[in-house]
PDB file of C-alpha atoms in Angstrom:
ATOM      1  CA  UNK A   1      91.966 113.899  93.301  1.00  0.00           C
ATOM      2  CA  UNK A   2      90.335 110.250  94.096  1.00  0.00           C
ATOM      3  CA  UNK A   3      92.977 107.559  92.289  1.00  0.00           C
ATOM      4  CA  UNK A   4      90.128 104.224  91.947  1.00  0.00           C
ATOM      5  CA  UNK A   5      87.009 106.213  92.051  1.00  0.00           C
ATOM      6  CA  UNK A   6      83.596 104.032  92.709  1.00  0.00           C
ATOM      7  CA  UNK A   7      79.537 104.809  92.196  1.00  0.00           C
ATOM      8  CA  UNK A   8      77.843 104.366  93.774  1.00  0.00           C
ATOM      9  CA  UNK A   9      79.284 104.095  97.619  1.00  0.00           C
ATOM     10  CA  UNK A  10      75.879 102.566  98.655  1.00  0.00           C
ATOM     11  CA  UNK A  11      73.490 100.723  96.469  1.00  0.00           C
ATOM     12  CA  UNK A  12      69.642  99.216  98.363  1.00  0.00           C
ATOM     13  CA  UNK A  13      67.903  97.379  95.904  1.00  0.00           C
ATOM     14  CA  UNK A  14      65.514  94.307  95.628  1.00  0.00           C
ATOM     15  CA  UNK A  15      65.869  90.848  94.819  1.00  0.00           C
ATOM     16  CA  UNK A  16      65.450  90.548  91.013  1.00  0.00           C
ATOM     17  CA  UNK A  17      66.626  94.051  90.022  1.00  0.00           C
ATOM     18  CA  UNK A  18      69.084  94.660  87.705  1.00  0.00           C
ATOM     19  CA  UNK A  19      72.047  97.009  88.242  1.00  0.00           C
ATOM     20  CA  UNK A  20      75.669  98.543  88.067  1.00  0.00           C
ATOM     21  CA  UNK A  21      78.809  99.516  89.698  1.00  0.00           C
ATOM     22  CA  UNK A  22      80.906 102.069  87.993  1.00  0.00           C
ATOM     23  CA  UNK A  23      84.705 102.150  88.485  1.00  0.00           C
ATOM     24  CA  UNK A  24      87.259 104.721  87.442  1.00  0.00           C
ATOM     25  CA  UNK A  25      91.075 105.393  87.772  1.00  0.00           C
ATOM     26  CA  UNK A  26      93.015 107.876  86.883  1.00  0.00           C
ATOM     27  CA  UNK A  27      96.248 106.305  87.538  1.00  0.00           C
ATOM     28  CA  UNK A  28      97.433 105.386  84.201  1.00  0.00           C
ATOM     29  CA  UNK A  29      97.547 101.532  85.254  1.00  0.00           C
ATOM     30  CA  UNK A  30      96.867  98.653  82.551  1.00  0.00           C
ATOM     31  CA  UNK A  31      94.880  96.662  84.817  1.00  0.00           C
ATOM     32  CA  UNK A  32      91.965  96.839  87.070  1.00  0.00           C
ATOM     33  CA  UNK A  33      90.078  94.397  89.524  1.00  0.00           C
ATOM     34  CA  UNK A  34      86.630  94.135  91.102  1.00  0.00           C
ATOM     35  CA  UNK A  35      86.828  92.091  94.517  1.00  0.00           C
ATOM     36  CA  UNK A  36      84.093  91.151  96.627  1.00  0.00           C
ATOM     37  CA  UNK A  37      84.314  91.350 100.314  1.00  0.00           C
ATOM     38  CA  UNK A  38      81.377  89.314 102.432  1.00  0.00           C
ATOM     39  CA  UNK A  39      80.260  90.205 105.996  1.00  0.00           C
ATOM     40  CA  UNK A  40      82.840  87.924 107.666  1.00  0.00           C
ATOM     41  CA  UNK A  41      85.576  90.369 105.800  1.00  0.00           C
ATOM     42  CA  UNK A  42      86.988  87.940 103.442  1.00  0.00           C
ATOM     43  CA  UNK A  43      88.246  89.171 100.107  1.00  0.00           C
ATOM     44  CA  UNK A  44      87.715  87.397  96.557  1.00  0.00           C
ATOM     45  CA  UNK A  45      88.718  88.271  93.697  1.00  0.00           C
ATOM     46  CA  UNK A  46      86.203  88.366  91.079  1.00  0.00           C
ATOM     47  CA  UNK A  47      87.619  89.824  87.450  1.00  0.00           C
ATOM     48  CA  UNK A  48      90.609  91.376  86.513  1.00  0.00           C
ATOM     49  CA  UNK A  49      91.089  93.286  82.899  1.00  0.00           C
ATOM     50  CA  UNK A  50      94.194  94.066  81.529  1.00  0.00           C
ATOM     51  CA  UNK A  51      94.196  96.796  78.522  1.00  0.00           C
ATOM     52  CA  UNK A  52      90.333  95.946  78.261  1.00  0.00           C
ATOM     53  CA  UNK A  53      91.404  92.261  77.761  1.00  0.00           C
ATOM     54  CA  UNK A  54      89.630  90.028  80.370  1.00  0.00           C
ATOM     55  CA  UNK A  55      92.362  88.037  82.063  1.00  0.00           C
ATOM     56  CA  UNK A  56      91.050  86.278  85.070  1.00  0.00           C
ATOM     57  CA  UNK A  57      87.143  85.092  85.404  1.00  0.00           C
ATOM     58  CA  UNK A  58      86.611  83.350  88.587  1.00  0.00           C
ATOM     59  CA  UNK A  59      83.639  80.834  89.750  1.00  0.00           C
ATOM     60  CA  UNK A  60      81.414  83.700  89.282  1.00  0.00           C
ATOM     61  CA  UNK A  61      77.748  83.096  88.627  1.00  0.00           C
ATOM     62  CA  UNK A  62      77.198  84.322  84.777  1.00  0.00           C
ATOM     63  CA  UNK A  63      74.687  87.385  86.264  1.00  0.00           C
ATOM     64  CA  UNK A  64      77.971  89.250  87.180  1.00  0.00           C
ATOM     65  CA  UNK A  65      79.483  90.829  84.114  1.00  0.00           C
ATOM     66  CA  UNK A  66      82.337  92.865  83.880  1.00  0.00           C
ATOM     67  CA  UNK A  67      82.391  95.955  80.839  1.00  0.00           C
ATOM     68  CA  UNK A  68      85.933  97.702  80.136  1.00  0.00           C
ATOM     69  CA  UNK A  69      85.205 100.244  77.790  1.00  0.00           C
ATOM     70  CA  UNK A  70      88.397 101.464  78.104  1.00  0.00           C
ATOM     71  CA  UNK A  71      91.866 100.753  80.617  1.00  0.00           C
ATOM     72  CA  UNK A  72      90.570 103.292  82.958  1.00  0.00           C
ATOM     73  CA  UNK A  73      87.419 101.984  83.363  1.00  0.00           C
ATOM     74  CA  UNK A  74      85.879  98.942  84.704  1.00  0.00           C
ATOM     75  CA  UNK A  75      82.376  98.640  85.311  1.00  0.00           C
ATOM     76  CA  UNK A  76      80.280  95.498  86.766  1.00  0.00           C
ATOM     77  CA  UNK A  77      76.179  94.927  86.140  1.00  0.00           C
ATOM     78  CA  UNK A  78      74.637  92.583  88.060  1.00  0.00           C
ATOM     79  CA  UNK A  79      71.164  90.503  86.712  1.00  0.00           C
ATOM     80  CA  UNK A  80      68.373  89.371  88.827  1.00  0.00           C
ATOM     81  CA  UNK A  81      70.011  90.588  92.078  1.00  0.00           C
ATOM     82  CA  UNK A  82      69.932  87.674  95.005  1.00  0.00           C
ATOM     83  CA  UNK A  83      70.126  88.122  99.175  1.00  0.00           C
ATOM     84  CA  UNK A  84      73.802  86.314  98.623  1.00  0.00           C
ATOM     85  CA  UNK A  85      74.683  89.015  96.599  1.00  0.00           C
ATOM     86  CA  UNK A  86      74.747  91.589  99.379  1.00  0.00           C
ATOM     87  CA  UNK A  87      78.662  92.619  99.932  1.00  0.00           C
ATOM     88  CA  UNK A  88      80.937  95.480  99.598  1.00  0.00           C
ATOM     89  CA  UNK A  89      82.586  95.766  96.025  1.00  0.00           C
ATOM     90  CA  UNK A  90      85.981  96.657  95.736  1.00  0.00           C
ATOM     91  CA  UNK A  91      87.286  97.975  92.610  1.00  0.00           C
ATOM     92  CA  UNK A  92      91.179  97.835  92.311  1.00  0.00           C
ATOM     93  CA  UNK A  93      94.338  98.546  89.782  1.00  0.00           C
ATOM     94  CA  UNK A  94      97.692  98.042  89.472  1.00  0.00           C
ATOM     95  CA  UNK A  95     100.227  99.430  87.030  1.00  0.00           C
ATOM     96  CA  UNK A  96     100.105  95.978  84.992  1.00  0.00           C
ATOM     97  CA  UNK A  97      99.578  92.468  85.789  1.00  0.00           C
ATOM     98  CA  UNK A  98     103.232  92.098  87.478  1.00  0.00           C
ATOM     99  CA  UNK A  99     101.843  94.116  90.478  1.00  0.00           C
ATOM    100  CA  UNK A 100     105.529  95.102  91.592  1.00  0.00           C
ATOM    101  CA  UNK A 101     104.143  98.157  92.559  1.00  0.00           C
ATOM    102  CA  UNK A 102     100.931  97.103  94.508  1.00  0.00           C
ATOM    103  CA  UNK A 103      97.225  97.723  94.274  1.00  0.00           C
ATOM    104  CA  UNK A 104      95.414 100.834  94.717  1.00  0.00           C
ATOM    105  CA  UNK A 105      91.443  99.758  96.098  1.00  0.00           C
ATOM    106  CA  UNK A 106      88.779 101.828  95.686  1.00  0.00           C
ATOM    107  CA  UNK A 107      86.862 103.025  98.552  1.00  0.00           C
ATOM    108  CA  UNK A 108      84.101 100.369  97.692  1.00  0.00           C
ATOM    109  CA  UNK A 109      79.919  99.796  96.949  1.00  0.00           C
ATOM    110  CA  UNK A 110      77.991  98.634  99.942  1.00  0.00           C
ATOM    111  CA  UNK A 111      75.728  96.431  98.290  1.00  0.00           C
ATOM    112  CA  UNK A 112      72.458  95.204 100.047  1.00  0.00           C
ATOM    113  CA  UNK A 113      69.919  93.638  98.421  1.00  0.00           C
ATOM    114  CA  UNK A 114      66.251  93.158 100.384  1.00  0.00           C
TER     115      UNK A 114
ATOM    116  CA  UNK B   1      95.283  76.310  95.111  1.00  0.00           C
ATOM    117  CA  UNK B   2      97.004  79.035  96.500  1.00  0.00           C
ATOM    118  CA  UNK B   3      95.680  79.530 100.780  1.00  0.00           C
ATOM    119  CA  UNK B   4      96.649  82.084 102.214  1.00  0.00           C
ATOM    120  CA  UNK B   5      96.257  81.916 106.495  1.00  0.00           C
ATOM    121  CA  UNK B   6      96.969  84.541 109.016  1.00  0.00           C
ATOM    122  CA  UNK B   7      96.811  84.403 112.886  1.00  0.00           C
ATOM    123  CA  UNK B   8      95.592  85.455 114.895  1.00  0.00           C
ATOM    124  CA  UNK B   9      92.771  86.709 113.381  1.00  0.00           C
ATOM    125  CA  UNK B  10      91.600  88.845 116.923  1.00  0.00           C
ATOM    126  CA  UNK B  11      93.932  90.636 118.716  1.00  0.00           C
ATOM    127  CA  UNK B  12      93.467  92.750 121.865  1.00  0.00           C
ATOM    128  CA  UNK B  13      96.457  94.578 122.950  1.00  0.00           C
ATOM    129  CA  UNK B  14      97.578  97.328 125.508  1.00  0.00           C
ATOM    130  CA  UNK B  15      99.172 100.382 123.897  1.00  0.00           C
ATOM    131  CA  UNK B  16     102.743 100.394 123.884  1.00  0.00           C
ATOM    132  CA  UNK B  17     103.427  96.484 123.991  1.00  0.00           C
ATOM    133  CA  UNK B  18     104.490  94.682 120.777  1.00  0.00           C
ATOM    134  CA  UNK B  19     103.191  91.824 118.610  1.00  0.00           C
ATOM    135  CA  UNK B  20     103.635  90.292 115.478  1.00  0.00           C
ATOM    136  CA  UNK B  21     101.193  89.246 113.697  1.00  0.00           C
ATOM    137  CA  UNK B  22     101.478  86.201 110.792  1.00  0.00           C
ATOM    138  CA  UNK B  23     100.883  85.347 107.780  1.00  0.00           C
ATOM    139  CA  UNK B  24     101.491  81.697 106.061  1.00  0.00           C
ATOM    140  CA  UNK B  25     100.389  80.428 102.598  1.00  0.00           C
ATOM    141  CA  UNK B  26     100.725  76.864 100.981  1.00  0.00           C
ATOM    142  CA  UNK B  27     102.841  77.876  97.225  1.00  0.00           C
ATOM    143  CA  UNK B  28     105.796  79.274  95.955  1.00  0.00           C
ATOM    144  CA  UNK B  29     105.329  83.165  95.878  1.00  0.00           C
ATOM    145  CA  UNK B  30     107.663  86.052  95.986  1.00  0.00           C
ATOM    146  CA  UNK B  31     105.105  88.548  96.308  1.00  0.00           C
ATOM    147  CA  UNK B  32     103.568  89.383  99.443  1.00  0.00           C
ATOM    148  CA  UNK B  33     101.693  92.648 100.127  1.00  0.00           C
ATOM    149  CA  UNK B  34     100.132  93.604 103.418  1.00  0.00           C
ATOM    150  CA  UNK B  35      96.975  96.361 103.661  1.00  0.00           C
ATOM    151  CA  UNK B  36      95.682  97.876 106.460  1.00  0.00           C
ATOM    152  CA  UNK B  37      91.226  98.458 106.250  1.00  0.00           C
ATOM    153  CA  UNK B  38      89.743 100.669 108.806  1.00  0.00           C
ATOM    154  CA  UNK B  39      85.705 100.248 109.495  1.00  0.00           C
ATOM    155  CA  UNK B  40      84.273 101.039 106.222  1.00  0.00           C
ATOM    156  CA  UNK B  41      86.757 102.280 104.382  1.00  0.00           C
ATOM    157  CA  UNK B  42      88.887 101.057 101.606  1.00  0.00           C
ATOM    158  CA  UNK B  43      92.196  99.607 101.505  1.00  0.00           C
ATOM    159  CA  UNK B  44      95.304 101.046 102.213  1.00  0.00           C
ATOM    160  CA  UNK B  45      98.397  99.827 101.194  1.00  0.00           C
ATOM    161  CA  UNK B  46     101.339  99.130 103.611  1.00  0.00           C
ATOM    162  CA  UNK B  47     103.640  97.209 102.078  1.00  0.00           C
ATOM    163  CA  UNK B  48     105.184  95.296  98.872  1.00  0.00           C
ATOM    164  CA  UNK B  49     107.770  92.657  99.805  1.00  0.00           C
ATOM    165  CA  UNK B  50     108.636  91.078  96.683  1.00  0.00           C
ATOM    166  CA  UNK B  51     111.847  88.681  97.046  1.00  0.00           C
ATOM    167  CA  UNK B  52     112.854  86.489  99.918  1.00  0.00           C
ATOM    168  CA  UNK B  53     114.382  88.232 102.968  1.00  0.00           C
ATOM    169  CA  UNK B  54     112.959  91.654 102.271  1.00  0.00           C
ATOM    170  CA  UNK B  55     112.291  93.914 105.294  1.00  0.00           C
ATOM    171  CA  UNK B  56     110.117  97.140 105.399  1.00  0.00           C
ATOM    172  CA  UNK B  57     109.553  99.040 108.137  1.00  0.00           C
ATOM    173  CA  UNK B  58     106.920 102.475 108.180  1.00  0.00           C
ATOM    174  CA  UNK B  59     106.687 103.789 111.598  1.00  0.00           C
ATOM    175  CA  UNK B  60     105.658 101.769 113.812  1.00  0.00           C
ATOM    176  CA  UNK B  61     105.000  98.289 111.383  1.00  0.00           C
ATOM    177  CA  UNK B  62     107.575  96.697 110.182  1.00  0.00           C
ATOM    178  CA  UNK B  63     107.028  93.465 107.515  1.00  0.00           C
ATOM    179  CA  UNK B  64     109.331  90.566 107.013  1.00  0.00           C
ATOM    180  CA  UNK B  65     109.033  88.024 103.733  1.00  0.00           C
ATOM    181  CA  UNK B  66     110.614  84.890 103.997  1.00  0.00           C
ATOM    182  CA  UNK B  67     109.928  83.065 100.888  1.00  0.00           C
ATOM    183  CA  UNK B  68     111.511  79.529 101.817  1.00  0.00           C
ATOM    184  CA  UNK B  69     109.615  78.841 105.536  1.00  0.00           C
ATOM    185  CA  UNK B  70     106.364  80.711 103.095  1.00  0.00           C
ATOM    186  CA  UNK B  71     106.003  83.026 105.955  1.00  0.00           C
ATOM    187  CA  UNK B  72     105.478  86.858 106.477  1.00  0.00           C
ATOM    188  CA  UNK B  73     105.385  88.801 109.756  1.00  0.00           C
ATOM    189  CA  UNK B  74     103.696  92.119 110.277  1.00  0.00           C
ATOM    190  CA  UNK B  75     105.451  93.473 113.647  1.00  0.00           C
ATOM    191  CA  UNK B  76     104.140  96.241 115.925  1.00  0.00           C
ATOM    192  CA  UNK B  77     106.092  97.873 118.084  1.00  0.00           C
ATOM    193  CA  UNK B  78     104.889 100.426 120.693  1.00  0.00           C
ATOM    194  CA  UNK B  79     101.697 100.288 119.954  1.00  0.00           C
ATOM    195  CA  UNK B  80      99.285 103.171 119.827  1.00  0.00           C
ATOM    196  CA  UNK B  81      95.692 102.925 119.304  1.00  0.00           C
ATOM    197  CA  UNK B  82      95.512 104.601 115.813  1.00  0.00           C
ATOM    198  CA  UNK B  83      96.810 101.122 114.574  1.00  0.00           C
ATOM    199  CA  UNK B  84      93.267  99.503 115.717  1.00  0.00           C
ATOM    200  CA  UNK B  85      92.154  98.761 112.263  1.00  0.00           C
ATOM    201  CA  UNK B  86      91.644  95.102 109.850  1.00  0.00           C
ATOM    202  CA  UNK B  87      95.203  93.956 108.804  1.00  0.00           C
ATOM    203  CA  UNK B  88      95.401  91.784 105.266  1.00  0.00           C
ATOM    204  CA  UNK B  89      98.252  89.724 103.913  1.00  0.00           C
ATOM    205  CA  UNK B  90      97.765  88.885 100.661  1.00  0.00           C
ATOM    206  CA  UNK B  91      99.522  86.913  98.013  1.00  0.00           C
ATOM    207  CA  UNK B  92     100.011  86.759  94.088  1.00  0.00           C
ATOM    208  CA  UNK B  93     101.284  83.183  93.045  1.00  0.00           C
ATOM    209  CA  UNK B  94     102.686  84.249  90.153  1.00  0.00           C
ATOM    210  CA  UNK B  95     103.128  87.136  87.578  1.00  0.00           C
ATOM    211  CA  UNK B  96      99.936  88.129  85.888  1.00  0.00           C
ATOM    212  CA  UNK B  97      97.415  85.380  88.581  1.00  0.00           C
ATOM    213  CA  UNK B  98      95.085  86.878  90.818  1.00  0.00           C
ATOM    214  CA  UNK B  99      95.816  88.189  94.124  1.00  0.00           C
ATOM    215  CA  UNK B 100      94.910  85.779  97.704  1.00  0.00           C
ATOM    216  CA  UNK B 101      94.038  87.687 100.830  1.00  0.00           C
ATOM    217  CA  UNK B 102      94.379  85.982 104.195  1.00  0.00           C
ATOM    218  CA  UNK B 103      91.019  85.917 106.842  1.00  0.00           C
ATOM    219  CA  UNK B 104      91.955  89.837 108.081  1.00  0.00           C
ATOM    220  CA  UNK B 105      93.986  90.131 111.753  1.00  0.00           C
ATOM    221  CA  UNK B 106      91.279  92.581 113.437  1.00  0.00           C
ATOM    222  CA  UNK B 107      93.660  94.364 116.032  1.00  0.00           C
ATOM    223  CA  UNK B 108      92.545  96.487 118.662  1.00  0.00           C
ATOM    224  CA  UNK B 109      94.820  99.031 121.064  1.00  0.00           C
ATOM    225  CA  UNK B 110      93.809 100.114 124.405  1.00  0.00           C
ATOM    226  CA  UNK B 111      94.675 102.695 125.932  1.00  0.00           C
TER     227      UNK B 111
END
């Protein structure tokens, strides 16, 4: 029974395309993440939602945009896909913004873009 | 703006020796969490260490937080290769702010 649940694992797509990440937990937790990780393994956060409320926006470029239909989901689209783009996507949550109890990370996208 | 720097970020080691591995960062936190990322998988968490002096210890890792010197140690004792995996510190400023990760300590056992 997958906690942070992510679709798709791998994603091959070309420069200009359009597309999305899904994210789902079933965790009860207020608040959920997306992360990108580039090739040299460093982690950045990208959004984080709390109760669908969008509570941290980094220097993303405006093609990323996060959707929170509801808490347990958080879902990214991506515009006019670039090479730059190409990463692994973590999706994350935590029990609310506090984080006393940690962060549970999906099991990530593999993003490449061609 | 929060920096978060661990070291080293390679290590090579023979089972059953010991190491510590660090982690620094440049503002006031009490929250420190360490993850452990084998090749291509997610992350798993290790530990939460969330006020000054706190010690866990699972197995063979133990993790230290000392909030004042802004310093936390991930310690390995005995070690056995299934530890070879990507070790992250990361660190949450404040209640609520988004969550720093250090570079990754890639460690590798022999046998």
């Amino acid at each position: 029974d997958t906690a942070v649940s992510q679709t798709p694992k791998y994603l091959v797509t070309q420069m200009g395309n359009d597309k999305s990440i899904k994210c789902e937990q079933n965790l009860g937790h207020d608040t959920m993440y997306w992360y990108k990780q580039d090739s040299k393994k460093f982690l950045k956060i990208m959004f984080s939602y709390n109760n669908k409320e969008l509570i941290i926006n980094e220097t993303v470029p405006n093609r990323f945009s996060p959707k929170s239909p509801d808490k347990a989901h958080l879902n990214l689209h991506i515009n006019s896909l670039e090479l730059g783009d190409s990463a692994v996507y973590f999706c994350a949550s935590s029990q609310d913004l506090a984080g006393f109890y940690g962060y549970t990370f999906g099991s990530g996208t593999r993003l490449t873009v061609v | 703006e929060l920096k978060v720097e661990q070291n080293p970020l390679f290590l090579s080691m023979q089972e059953g020796k010991n190491y510590t591995i660090y982690c620094n960062y440049s503002t006031t936190s009490d929250r420190l969490y360490w993850y452990r990322q084998d090749p291509g998988k997610s992350l798993e968490s290790l530990f939460v260490l969330l006020s000054n002096g706190a010690v866990k210890q699972e197995g063979r890792l133990m993790a230290s937080l000392d909030t004042k010197a802004r310093l936390s140690t991930l310690h390995i004792t005995a070690a056995v290769h299934d530890l070879s995996a990507t070790y992250f510190c990361a660190v949450q400023e404040t209640s609520g702010s988004r969550l720093t990760f250090g570079e990754g300590t890639q460690l590798t056992v022999n046998p």
